[in-house]
PDB file of C-alpha atoms in Angstrom:
ATOM      1  CA  MET A   1       0.000   0.000   0.000  1.00  0.00           C
ATOM      2  CA  GLN A   2       1.241   3.483  -0.818  1.00  0.00           C
ATOM      3  CA  PRO A   3       2.115   5.538   2.318  1.00  0.00           C
ATOM      4  CA  ALA A   4      -0.254   8.371   3.200  1.00  0.00           C
ATOM      5  CA  ALA A   5       2.479  10.976   2.743  1.00  0.00           C
ATOM      6  CA  GLN A   6       2.654   9.967  -0.932  1.00  0.00           C
ATOM      7  CA  SER A   7      -1.119   9.896  -1.480  1.00  0.00           C
ATOM      8  CA  HIS A   8      -1.126  12.567  -4.183  1.00  0.00           C
ATOM      9  CA  ARG A   9       1.147  13.672  -6.997  1.00  0.00           C
ATOM     10  CA  LEU A  10       2.617  17.050  -7.821  1.00  0.00           C
ATOM     11  CA  SER A  11       1.118  16.849 -11.311  1.00  0.00           C
ATOM     12  CA  ASP A  12      -2.341  16.642  -9.730  1.00  0.00           C
ATOM     13  CA  VAL A  13      -1.606  19.667  -7.546  1.00  0.00           C
ATOM     14  CA  ARG A  14      -0.468  21.657 -10.594  1.00  0.00           C
ATOM     15  CA  ALA A  15      -3.629  20.734 -12.476  1.00  0.00           C
ATOM     16  CA  HIS A  16      -5.812  21.743  -9.531  1.00  0.00           C
ATOM     17  CA  TYR A  17      -4.290  25.208  -9.258  1.00  0.00           C
ATOM     18  CA  ARG A  18      -4.311  25.676 -13.006  1.00  0.00           C
ATOM     19  CA  GLY A  19      -8.081  25.503 -12.763  1.00  0.00           C
ATOM     20  CA  LEU A  20      -8.255  27.885  -9.786  1.00  0.00           C
ATOM     21  CA  ALA A  21      -5.706  30.500 -10.857  1.00  0.00           C
ATOM     22  CA  ALA A  22      -8.023  32.906 -12.682  1.00  0.00           C
ATOM     23  CA  ASP A  23     -10.435  33.324  -9.767  1.00  0.00           C
ATOM     24  CA  TYR A  24      -8.278  32.376  -6.785  1.00  0.00           C
ATOM     25  CA  ASP A  25      -7.795  35.863  -5.354  1.00  0.00           C
ATOM     26  CA  ARG A  26     -11.490  36.725  -5.616  1.00  0.00           C
ATOM     27  CA  GLY A  27     -12.447  33.538  -3.781  1.00  0.00           C
ATOM     28  CA  ALA A  28      -9.812  33.727  -1.035  1.00  0.00           C
ATOM     29  CA  ASN A  29     -10.949  34.263   2.557  1.00  0.00           C
ATOM     30  CA  THR A  30     -10.133  37.859   3.529  1.00  0.00           C
ATOM     31  CA  THR A  31     -10.184  37.134   7.279  1.00  0.00           C
ATOM     32  CA  CYS A  32      -7.572  34.423   6.821  1.00  0.00           C
ATOM     33  CA  LYS A  33      -5.491  36.691   4.626  1.00  0.00           C
ATOM     34  CA  GLU A  34      -5.460  39.401   7.304  1.00  0.00           C
ATOM     35  CA  ALA A  35      -4.455  36.832   9.921  1.00  0.00           C
ATOM     36  CA  TYR A  36      -1.628  35.506   7.748  1.00  0.00           C
ATOM     37  CA  THR A  37      -0.428  39.028   6.957  1.00  0.00           C
ATOM     38  CA  GLU A  38      -0.212  39.941  10.643  1.00  0.00           C
ATOM     39  CA  LEU A  39       1.542  36.688  11.532  1.00  0.00           C
ATOM     40  CA  VAL A  40       4.125  36.924   8.750  1.00  0.00           C
ATOM     41  CA  GLY A  41       4.762  40.598   9.543  1.00  0.00           C
ATOM     42  CA  ARG A  42       5.397  39.769  13.202  1.00  0.00           C
ATOM     43  CA  VAL A  43       7.667  36.776  12.649  1.00  0.00           C
ATOM     44  CA  PHE A  44       9.710  38.346   9.835  1.00  0.00           C
ATOM     45  CA  SER A  45       9.809  42.001  10.877  1.00  0.00           C
ATOM     46  CA  ASP A  46      13.585  42.279  10.545  1.00  0.00           C
ATOM     47  CA  VAL A  47      14.706  39.685   7.990  1.00  0.00           C
ATOM     48  CA  GLN A  48      17.073  40.579   5.167  1.00  0.00           C
ATOM     49  CA  ALA A  49      16.377  37.718   2.750  1.00  0.00           C
ATOM     50  CA  VAL A  50      13.027  35.916   2.803  1.00  0.00           C
ATOM     51  CA  LEU A  51      11.616  33.057   0.757  1.00  0.00           C
ATOM     52  CA  GLU A  52       7.897  32.295   0.502  1.00  0.00           C
ATOM     53  CA  LEU A  53       7.049  28.720  -0.482  1.00  0.00           C
ATOM     54  CA  GLY A  54       3.756  28.053  -2.235  1.00  0.00           C
ATOM     55  CA  ALA A  55       3.341  31.794  -2.724  1.00  0.00           C
ATOM     56  CA  GLY A  56       0.596  31.496  -5.346  1.00  0.00           C
ATOM     57  CA  SER A  57      -0.775  34.594  -7.012  1.00  0.00           C
ATOM     58  CA  ALA A  58      -0.595  36.987  -4.049  1.00  0.00           C
ATOM     59  CA  PRO A  59       2.678  36.459  -2.187  1.00  0.00           C
ATOM     60  CA  LEU A  60       2.757  37.818   1.356  1.00  0.00           C
ATOM     61  CA  ALA A  61       6.497  38.311   0.926  1.00  0.00           C
ATOM     62  CA  SER A  62       5.663  41.416  -1.105  1.00  0.00           C
ATOM     63  CA  MET A  63       4.562  43.322   2.019  1.00  0.00           C
ATOM     64  CA  LEU A  64       7.771  42.648   3.952  1.00  0.00           C
ATOM     65  CA  ARG A  65      10.612  45.175   4.047  1.00  0.00           C
ATOM     66  CA  ALA A  66      13.350  42.617   3.456  1.00  0.00           C
ATOM     67  CA  PRO A  67      15.815  43.790   0.777  1.00  0.00           C
ATOM     68  CA  ARG A  68      15.613  40.355  -0.859  1.00  0.00           C
ATOM     69  CA  ARG A  69      12.174  38.780  -1.298  1.00  0.00           C
ATOM     70  CA  ILE A  70      11.490  35.684  -3.377  1.00  0.00           C
ATOM     71  CA  ALA A  71       8.133  34.051  -4.093  1.00  0.00           C
ATOM     72  CA  CYS A  72       8.319  30.382  -5.050  1.00  0.00           C
ATOM     73  CA  ASP A  73       5.484  28.214  -6.331  1.00  0.00           C
ATOM     74  CA  LEU A  74       4.911  24.957  -8.176  1.00  0.00           C
ATOM     75  CA  SER A  75       2.163  26.417 -10.383  1.00  0.00           C
ATOM     76  CA  ALA A  76       3.179  28.654 -13.282  1.00  0.00           C
ATOM     77  CA  ASP A  77      -0.467  29.689 -13.663  1.00  0.00           C
ATOM     78  CA  MET A  78      -0.640  30.993 -10.100  1.00  0.00           C
ATOM     79  CA  LEU A  79       2.828  32.504 -10.012  1.00  0.00           C
ATOM     80  CA  GLY A  80       2.258  34.273 -13.319  1.00  0.00           C
ATOM     81  CA  ARG A  81      -0.328  36.443 -11.586  1.00  0.00           C
ATOM     82  CA  ALA A  82       1.916  37.299  -8.631  1.00  0.00           C
ATOM     83  CA  ASP A  83       2.987  40.742  -7.434  1.00  0.00           C
ATOM     84  CA  LEU A  84       5.862  42.119  -9.504  1.00  0.00           C
ATOM     85  CA  ASN A  85       7.494  43.608  -6.392  1.00  0.00           C
ATOM     86  CA  VAL A  86       9.038  40.239  -5.593  1.00  0.00           C
ATOM     87  CA  ALA A  87      11.286  37.919  -7.550  1.00  0.00           C
ATOM     88  CA  ARG A  88       9.396  34.834  -8.724  1.00  0.00           C
ATOM     89  CA  VAL A  89      10.818  31.316  -8.968  1.00  0.00           C
ATOM     90  CA  LEU A  90       8.960  28.311 -10.347  1.00  0.00           C
ATOM     91  CA  SER A  91       9.962  25.325  -8.224  1.00  0.00           C
ATOM     92  CA  ASP A  92       8.873  22.374  -6.136  1.00  0.00           C
ATOM     93  CA  ALA A  93       9.289  23.249  -2.429  1.00  0.00           C
ATOM     94  CA  GLN A  94      10.655  19.734  -1.872  1.00  0.00           C
ATOM     95  CA  GLN A  95      13.653  20.445  -4.111  1.00  0.00           C
ATOM     96  CA  LEU A  96      14.610  24.113  -3.984  1.00  0.00           C
ATOM     97  CA  PRO A  97      17.054  25.653  -6.490  1.00  0.00           C
ATOM     98  CA  PHE A  98      18.904  27.701  -3.873  1.00  0.00           C
ATOM     99  CA  ALA A  99      22.275  27.291  -2.201  1.00  0.00           C
ATOM    100  CA  ASP A 100      22.626  26.365   1.458  1.00  0.00           C
ATOM    101  CA  ALA A 101      22.183  29.182   4.010  1.00  0.00           C
ATOM    102  CA  THR A 102      20.753  31.640   1.456  1.00  0.00           C
ATOM    103  CA  PHE A 103      17.906  33.087   3.560  1.00  0.00           C
ATOM    104  CA  ASP A 104      17.238  34.178   7.125  1.00  0.00           C
ATOM    105  CA  GLY A 105      13.481  33.663   6.755  1.00  0.00           C
ATOM    106  CA  VAL A 106      11.372  31.021   4.987  1.00  0.00           C
ATOM    107  CA  PHE A 107       7.621  30.589   5.269  1.00  0.00           C
ATOM    108  CA  SER A 108       4.723  28.694   3.751  1.00  0.00           C
ATOM    109  CA  ILE A 109       0.999  29.402   3.991  1.00  0.00           C
ATOM    110  CA  ASN A 110      -1.276  26.427   3.283  1.00  0.00           C
ATOM    111  CA  LEU A 111       1.383  24.517   1.385  1.00  0.00           C
ATOM    112  CA  LEU A 112       2.308  21.523   3.537  1.00  0.00           C
ATOM    113  CA  GLU A 113      -1.048  19.802   3.045  1.00  0.00           C
ATOM    114  CA  HIS A 114      -0.398  19.701  -0.721  1.00  0.00           C
ATOM    115  CA  ALA A 115       3.179  18.414  -0.509  1.00  0.00           C
ATOM    116  CA  PRO A 116       3.625  14.647  -0.997  1.00  0.00           C
ATOM    117  CA  ASP A 117       6.290  14.794   1.740  1.00  0.00           C
ATOM    118  CA  PRO A 118       5.851  17.712   4.202  1.00  0.00           C
ATOM    119  CA  ALA A 119       8.944  16.645   6.162  1.00  0.00           C
ATOM    120  CA  LEU A 120      11.028  17.074   3.016  1.00  0.00           C
ATOM    121  CA  VAL A 121       9.724  20.650   2.647  1.00  0.00           C
ATOM    122  CA  ALA A 122      10.859  21.342   6.212  1.00  0.00           C
ATOM    123  CA  ARG A 123      14.288  19.825   5.527  1.00  0.00           C
ATOM    124  CA  GLU A 124      14.704  21.956   2.407  1.00  0.00           C
ATOM    125  CA  ALA A 125      13.684  25.035   4.379  1.00  0.00           C
ATOM    126  CA  SER A 126      16.325  24.148   6.956  1.00  0.00           C
ATOM    127  CA  ARG A 127      18.953  23.670   4.264  1.00  0.00           C
ATOM    128  CA  VAL A 128      18.425  27.074   2.640  1.00  0.00           C
ATOM    129  CA  LEU A 129      18.212  28.882   5.987  1.00  0.00           C
ATOM    130  CA  ALA A 130      21.288  30.400   7.559  1.00  0.00           C
ATOM    131  CA  PRO A 131      22.020  29.447  11.198  1.00  0.00           C
ATOM    132  CA  GLY A 132      19.535  31.287  13.390  1.00  0.00           C
ATOM    133  CA  GLY A 133      17.076  31.634  10.500  1.00  0.00           C
ATOM    134  CA  VAL A 134      13.343  31.107  11.020  1.00  0.00           C
ATOM    135  CA  PHE A 135      10.814  28.861   9.279  1.00  0.00           C
ATOM    136  CA  LEU A 136       7.078  29.513   9.659  1.00  0.00           C
ATOM    137  CA  ALA A 137       4.482  27.046   8.378  1.00  0.00           C
ATOM    138  CA  VAL A 138       0.712  27.594   8.431  1.00  0.00           C
ATOM    139  CA  THR A 139      -1.584  24.738   7.445  1.00  0.00           C
ATOM    140  CA  PRO A 140      -5.196  23.612   8.047  1.00  0.00           C
ATOM    141  CA  ASN A 141      -5.728  21.766  11.308  1.00  0.00           C
ATOM    142  CA  GLY A 142      -5.888  18.080  10.400  1.00  0.00           C
ATOM    143  CA  ASP A 143      -7.451  17.277  13.773  1.00  0.00           C
ATOM    144  CA  LEU A 144     -10.585  19.072  12.495  1.00  0.00           C
ATOM    145  CA  GLU A 145     -10.590  17.577   9.013  1.00  0.00           C
ATOM    146  CA  TRP A 146     -14.264  16.588   9.328  1.00  0.00           C
ATOM    147  CA  LEU A 147     -15.228  20.246   9.828  1.00  0.00           C
ATOM    148  CA  LEU A 148     -12.984  21.486   7.023  1.00  0.00           C
ATOM    149  CA  ASP A 149     -14.610  18.942   4.703  1.00  0.00           C
ATOM    150  CA  ILE A 150     -18.075  20.222   5.642  1.00  0.00           C
ATOM    151  CA  LEU A 151     -17.067  23.824   4.956  1.00  0.00           C
ATOM    152  CA  GLU A 152     -15.740  22.847   1.549  1.00  0.00           C
ATOM    153  CA  ARG A 153     -18.858  20.822   0.751  1.00  0.00           C
ATOM    154  CA  PHE A 154     -21.003  23.902   1.391  1.00  0.00           C
ATOM    155  CA  ARG A 155     -18.582  26.093  -0.586  1.00  0.00           C
ATOM    156  CA  LEU A 156     -17.580  28.124   2.453  1.00  0.00           C
ATOM    157  CA  LYS A 157     -13.916  27.656   1.531  1.00  0.00           C
ATOM    158  CA  LEU A 158     -11.928  27.140  -1.639  1.00  0.00           C
ATOM    159  CA  PRO A 159     -11.603  23.517  -2.774  1.00  0.00           C
ATOM    160  CA  GLU A 160      -8.418  21.914  -1.500  1.00  0.00           C
ATOM    161  CA  GLY A 161      -7.808  19.578  -4.415  1.00  0.00           C
ATOM    162  CA  PRO A 162      -5.116  16.923  -3.784  1.00  0.00           C
ATOM    163  CA  HIS A 163      -4.163  17.214  -0.120  1.00  0.00           C
ATOM    164  CA  ARG A 164      -3.583  15.565   3.231  1.00  0.00           C
ATOM    165  CA  PHE A 165      -4.153  17.691   6.314  1.00  0.00           C
ATOM    166  CA  LEU A 166      -1.530  17.533   9.063  1.00  0.00           C
ATOM    167  CA  SER A 167      -2.467  16.805  12.674  1.00  0.00           C
ATOM    168  CA  ARG A 168      -0.933  18.668  15.600  1.00  0.00           C
ATOM    169  CA  ARG A 169       1.432  15.768  16.203  1.00  0.00           C
ATOM    170  CA  GLU A 170       2.624  15.793  12.599  1.00  0.00           C
ATOM    171  CA  ILE A 171       3.284  19.513  12.388  1.00  0.00           C
ATOM    172  CA  VAL A 172       5.047  19.554  15.787  1.00  0.00           C
ATOM    173  CA  ASN A 173       7.202  16.634  14.652  1.00  0.00           C
ATOM    174  CA  LEU A 174       8.693  18.874  11.950  1.00  0.00           C
ATOM    175  CA  ALA A 175      10.833  20.362  14.728  1.00  0.00           C
ATOM    176  CA  LEU A 176      13.755  18.022  14.145  1.00  0.00           C
ATOM    177  CA  PRO A 177      17.414  19.105  14.496  1.00  0.00           C
ATOM    178  CA  PRO A 178      18.760  21.516  13.461  1.00  0.00           C
ATOM    179  CA  PHE A 179      15.346  23.114  14.054  1.00  0.00           C
ATOM    180  CA  GLN A 180      14.232  24.275  17.468  1.00  0.00           C
ATOM    181  CA  ARG A 181      10.533  24.870  18.069  1.00  0.00           C
ATOM    182  CA  ILE A 182       9.828  28.366  19.351  1.00  0.00           C
ATOM    183  CA  GLU A 183       6.057  28.628  18.852  1.00  0.00           C
ATOM    184  CA  TYR A 184       3.031  26.488  18.037  1.00  0.00           C
ATOM    185  CA  ARG A 185      -0.571  27.666  18.025  1.00  0.00           C
ATOM    186  CA  ARG A 186      -4.027  26.842  16.716  1.00  0.00           C
ATOM    187  CA  PHE A 187      -5.933  29.845  15.374  1.00  0.00           C
ATOM    188  CA  LEU A 188      -8.791  31.027  13.143  1.00  0.00           C
ATOM    189  CA  THR A 189     -11.544  29.228  15.027  1.00  0.00           C
ATOM    190  CA  PHE A 190     -14.060  31.501  13.288  1.00  0.00           C
ATOM    191  CA  PRO A 191     -12.491  32.743  10.026  1.00  0.00           C
ATOM    192  CA  ALA A 192     -15.208  35.207   9.051  1.00  0.00           C
ATOM    193  CA  GLY A 193     -15.787  38.938   9.402  1.00  0.00           C
ATOM    194  CA  PRO A 194     -13.140  41.390  10.627  1.00  0.00           C
ATOM    195  CA  TRP A 195      -9.839  39.827  11.695  1.00  0.00           C
ATOM    196  CA  LYS A 196     -10.062  41.666  15.032  1.00  0.00           C
ATOM    197  CA  LEU A 197     -13.277  39.755  15.803  1.00  0.00           C
ATOM    198  CA  ALA A 198     -11.758  36.440  14.711  1.00  0.00           C
ATOM    199  CA  ARG A 199      -8.716  37.166  16.888  1.00  0.00           C
ATOM    200  CA  LEU A 200     -10.997  37.841  19.873  1.00  0.00           C
ATOM    201  CA  VAL A 201     -12.710  34.486  19.362  1.00  0.00           C
ATOM    202  CA  ASP A 202      -9.298  32.812  19.226  1.00  0.00           C
ATOM    203  CA  ALA A 203      -8.385  34.342  22.582  1.00  0.00           C
ATOM    204  CA  PHE A 204     -11.143  32.295  24.229  1.00  0.00           C
ATOM    205  CA  SER A 205     -10.917  29.157  22.094  1.00  0.00           C
ATOM    206  CA  PRO A 206      -8.450  26.270  22.499  1.00  0.00           C
ATOM    207  CA  SER A 207      -9.188  25.124  18.955  1.00  0.00           C
ATOM    208  CA  GLY A 208      -8.772  26.565  15.459  1.00  0.00           C
ATOM    209  CA  LEU A 209      -9.358  25.556  11.855  1.00  0.00           C
ATOM    210  CA  PHE A 210      -5.685  26.304  11.176  1.00  0.00           C
ATOM    211  CA  HIS A 211      -2.467  25.945  13.088  1.00  0.00           C
ATOM    212  CA  TYR A 212       1.071  27.176  12.673  1.00  0.00           C
ATOM    213  CA  ILE A 213       4.554  26.417  13.889  1.00  0.00           C
ATOM    214  CA  VAL A 214       7.621  28.654  14.085  1.00  0.00           C
ATOM    215  CA  LEU A 215      10.991  26.921  13.999  1.00  0.00           C
ATOM    216  CA  ARG A 216      14.457  28.416  14.403  1.00  0.00           C
ATOM    217  CA  LYS A 217      17.538  26.833  12.900  1.00  0.00           C
ATOM    218  CA  ASP A 218      20.214  26.198  15.495  1.00  0.00           C
ATOM    219  CA  PRO A 219      22.331  29.396  15.573  1.00  0.00           C
ATOM    220  CA  THR A 220      25.474  27.313  16.099  1.00  0.00           C
ATOM    221  CA  GLY A 221      24.852  25.416  12.878  1.00  0.00           C
ATOM    222  CA  GLY A 222      24.667  22.170  14.811  1.00  0.00           C
TER     223      GLY A 222
END
């Protein structure tokens, strides 16, 4: 039997986003986008070189002040619509075309669930990060997959296409050496309306439709 981590192919992911590219931005959840923007801005407020994996058509890297900003995506259709204020690179996040220790910040928003091997994405992020660099990954909460499936069925969220949601255990297990876990959190329990309201709900909720992890590469290079 094929392992779950290899349950979908990159060609299927490309085909899925080829079909979504034209209308993706119009259909994206604005509450989620505000939450992601705030999170990325906080974590990468002072980076010099940042890489966004799975950047799609509206890379968040474009709003950062880093002198070097690169948006990377597997889909040429999505990336072709991306902000021109960032450099764009067409690539699989599991096999990045960058030298070791190139960046001090790497992040992915809703990418890991589409990668055949999420652990390989994390290892590649570690490889291209300089010692002390930070990796942020946001992904749907696999522990609430039943609810995410209902929302998609009623067209309250964009269709996922080929995917496998990660549980809390799986995303936390990405913190393997040389990574050190510095933050994990579930959020976006109620991803609707103003982000300030959604953030207030999160303050009183132990759950969340999404979760994220922030990892730092060992500053000693060990």
